[in-house]
Tab-separated table of C-alpha atoms and ligand atoms in Angstrom:
chain	number	residue	atom	x	y	z
L	1	MET	CA	23.839	-1.963	-13.220
L	2	ARG	CA	22.792	-5.523	-12.575
L	3	ILE	CA	19.110	-6.515	-12.947
L	4	ALA	CA	17.433	-9.834	-12.038
L	5	ILE	CA	14.449	-10.764	-14.205
L	6	GLY	CA	11.778	-13.452	-13.707
L	7	SER	CA	8.347	-14.516	-14.843
L	8	ASP	CA	5.842	-17.308	-14.773
L	9	HIS	CA	4.457	-18.905	-18.029
L	10	ALA	CA	2.083	-16.036	-18.731
L	11	GLY	CA	4.994	-13.532	-18.552
L	12	PHE	CA	7.587	-15.711	-20.249
L	13	GLU	CA	7.395	-14.210	-23.765
L	14	LEU	CA	7.548	-10.642	-22.490
L	15	LYS	CA	10.457	-11.614	-20.165
L	16	GLU	CA	12.430	-12.915	-23.074
L	17	HIS	CA	11.759	-9.728	-25.067
L	18	VAL	CA	12.697	-7.422	-22.172
L	19	LYS	CA	15.772	-9.506	-21.257
L	20	ASN	CA	17.074	-9.222	-24.810
L	21	TYR	CA	16.218	-5.518	-24.967
L	22	LEU	CA	18.147	-4.800	-21.736
L	23	LYS	CA	21.132	-6.971	-22.874
L	24	SER	CA	21.230	-5.088	-26.227
L	25	LYS	CA	21.638	-1.895	-24.173
L	26	GLY	CA	24.693	-3.391	-22.417
L	27	LEU	CA	23.038	-4.085	-19.092
L	28	GLU	CA	23.800	-7.221	-17.058
L	29	VAL	CA	20.715	-9.357	-16.669
L	30	ILE	CA	20.355	-12.395	-14.484
L	31	ASP	CA	17.489	-14.647	-15.653
L	32	GLU	CA	15.850	-16.421	-12.691
L	33	GLY	CA	13.295	-18.195	-14.976
L	34	THR	CA	10.900	-19.559	-15.926
L	35	ASP	CA	12.289	-21.124	-19.064
L	36	SER	CA	9.210	-21.849	-21.152
L	37	THR	CA	5.451	-21.330	-21.456
L	38	GLU	CA	4.756	-24.454	-19.423
L	39	SER	CA	2.527	-23.735	-16.488
L	40	VAL	CA	4.459	-22.798	-13.242
L	41	ASP	CA	3.613	-21.015	-10.003
L	42	TYR	CA	4.542	-17.318	-9.939
L	43	PRO	CA	5.474	-17.111	-6.223
L	44	VAL	CA	8.540	-19.184	-6.868
L	45	PHE	CA	9.997	-16.630	-9.270
L	46	ALA	CA	8.839	-13.626	-7.314
L	47	LYS	CA	10.793	-14.961	-4.347
L	48	LYS	CA	13.959	-15.553	-6.349
L	49	VAL	CA	14.065	-12.060	-7.878
L	50	ALA	CA	12.972	-10.336	-4.696
L	51	GLU	CA	15.649	-12.071	-2.708
L	52	ASP	CA	18.300	-11.124	-5.287
L	53	VAL	CA	17.341	-7.491	-4.752
L	54	SER	CA	17.006	-7.761	-1.002
L	55	ASN	CA	20.390	-9.430	-0.497
L	56	GLY	CA	22.154	-7.016	-2.833
L	57	LYS	CA	23.060	-9.517	-5.612
L	58	VAL	CA	21.408	-7.039	-8.001
L	59	GLU	CA	20.291	-3.360	-7.792
L	60	TYR	CA	16.894	-3.881	-9.415
L	61	GLY	CA	14.457	-6.605	-10.367
L	62	ILE	CA	11.857	-7.108	-13.019
L	63	LEU	CA	8.919	-9.516	-12.706
L	64	MET	CA	6.179	-10.525	-15.081
L	65	CYS	CA	3.130	-12.676	-14.753
L	66	GLY	CA	-0.244	-12.442	-16.682
L	67	THR	CA	-1.540	-9.384	-14.813
L	68	GLY	CA	1.437	-8.484	-12.684
L	69	LEU	CA	-0.794	-8.706	-9.610
L	70	GLY	CA	0.438	-12.030	-8.163
L	71	MET	CA	4.080	-11.109	-8.697
L	72	SER	CA	3.514	-7.777	-6.916
L	73	ILE	CA	1.736	-9.345	-3.930
L	74	ALA	CA	4.397	-12.106	-3.557
L	75	ALA	CA	7.528	-9.967	-4.097
L	76	ASN	CA	6.362	-7.403	-1.548
L	77	LYS	CA	6.413	-10.095	1.182
L	78	ILE	CA	10.264	-10.191	0.983
L	79	LYS	CA	11.899	-7.658	3.329
L	80	GLY	CA	13.735	-5.013	1.360
L	81	ALA	CA	11.759	-5.669	-1.803
L	82	TYR	CA	9.572	-2.796	-3.020
L	83	ALA	CA	7.691	-4.020	-6.042
L	84	ALA	CA	5.457	-1.757	-8.179
L	85	LEU	CA	3.046	-2.931	-10.870
L	86	CYS	CA	3.525	-0.544	-13.843
L	87	LEU	CA	1.223	-0.861	-16.874
L	88	TYR	CA	2.557	2.161	-18.718
L	89	PRO	CA	5.475	4.582	-18.439
L	90	THR	CA	3.783	7.182	-16.255
L	91	MET	CA	3.327	4.527	-13.545
L	92	ALA	CA	7.022	3.609	-13.880
L	93	LYS	CA	8.005	7.283	-13.525
L	94	TYR	CA	6.163	7.691	-10.194
L	95	ALA	CA	7.152	4.240	-8.994
L	96	ARG	CA	10.752	5.506	-8.948
L	97	LEU	CA	10.180	9.229	-8.270
L	98	HIS	CA	7.803	8.864	-5.297
L	99	ASN	CA	7.934	5.245	-4.163
L	100	ASN	CA	11.606	4.363	-4.787
L	101	ALA	CA	10.482	0.959	-6.033
L	102	ASN	CA	13.344	-1.456	-6.698
L	103	ILE	CA	11.320	-4.035	-8.588
L	104	LEU	CA	9.399	-3.333	-11.761
L	105	VAL	CA	6.418	-5.559	-12.326
L	106	MET	CA	4.662	-5.777	-15.731
L	107	ALA	CA	1.735	-7.718	-17.179
L	108	GLY	CA	2.604	-10.193	-19.862
L	109	ARG	CA	-1.084	-10.645	-20.907
L	110	LEU	CA	-1.846	-6.883	-20.993
L	111	MET	CA	1.235	-5.276	-22.423
L	112	GLY	CA	2.919	-5.405	-25.806
L	113	PRO	CA	6.731	-5.336	-26.326
L	114	THR	CA	6.958	-1.667	-27.281
L	115	LEU	CA	4.999	-0.539	-24.229
L	116	ALA	CA	7.136	-2.733	-22.045
L	117	GLU	CA	10.362	-1.240	-23.518
L	118	GLU	CA	9.065	2.278	-22.859
L	119	THR	CA	8.013	1.337	-19.335
L	120	VAL	CA	11.397	-0.176	-18.569
L	121	ASP	CA	13.264	2.803	-20.035
L	122	THR	CA	11.288	5.192	-17.883
L	123	PHE	CA	11.778	3.109	-14.758
L	124	PHE	CA	15.483	2.983	-15.110
L	125	SER	CA	16.008	6.622	-16.147
L	126	THR	CA	14.091	8.077	-13.215
L	127	ASN	CA	15.633	8.728	-9.801
L	128	PHE	CA	13.919	8.849	-6.395
L	129	SER	CA	13.028	12.444	-5.669
L	130	GLY	CA	13.572	12.149	-1.856
L	131	GLY	CA	12.164	15.012	0.279
L	132	ARG	CA	8.724	14.243	1.794
L	133	HIS	CA	8.752	10.841	-0.042
L	134	THR	CA	11.721	9.687	2.039
L	135	ARG	CA	9.556	10.016	5.097
L	136	ARG	CA	6.658	8.188	3.515
L	137	VAL	CA	8.836	5.360	2.215
L	138	GLY	CA	10.418	5.252	5.621
L	139	GLU	CA	6.980	4.685	7.161
L	140	ILE	CA	6.472	1.683	4.857
L	141	LYS	CA	9.881	0.287	5.879
L	142	GLU	CA	8.813	0.434	9.518
L	143	PHE	CA	6.141	-2.156	8.744
L	144	GLU	CA	8.941	-4.574	8.205
L	145	ASN	CA	10.151	-4.511	11.851
O	1	LIG	C1	-1.521	-17.404	-14.469
O	1	LIG	O1	-2.660	-17.941	-15.124
O	1	LIG	C2	-1.903	-16.094	-13.832
O	1	LIG	O2	-2.809	-16.286	-12.694
O	1	LIG	C3	-0.674	-15.424	-13.368
O	1	LIG	O3	0.169	-15.268	-14.444
O	1	LIG	C4	-0.831	-14.009	-12.740
O	1	LIG	O4	-1.521	-13.223	-13.558
O	1	LIG	C5	-1.245	-13.946	-11.358
O	1	LIG	O5	-1.371	-12.941	-10.716
């Protein structure tokens, strides 16, 4: 499974931690930046990761900014990107189970490394449940046309 990861300055340290965590588990991770804690604009990185997911370069994306809010808003403007802000594992569980999210968004200024690891593990170990949720997700996809 290939994953693209990106952050702004406020998510940089958590991005580095999560990237190394995923690599230690043998996953292929494409780092789309940023590369330091120097101030940058989060939409730039949201677009890169969302487009990687949308064009099939990767199966999933992970984005982090201070709160996760800006990254969520920006990524969801890209057709085919379904970004869900998950502040703890239960949110990640339902982001996959009910919403079929393909981008996990986390908050660099609100989440510690262990909470982020557990949230990532839950997101990637949960499958979409389908059924009535297929119809609901389909209704969202119709907004794109
Ligand atoms: C940067 O200060 C902050 O606004 C950004 O990381 C993010 O939280 C925006 O939603």
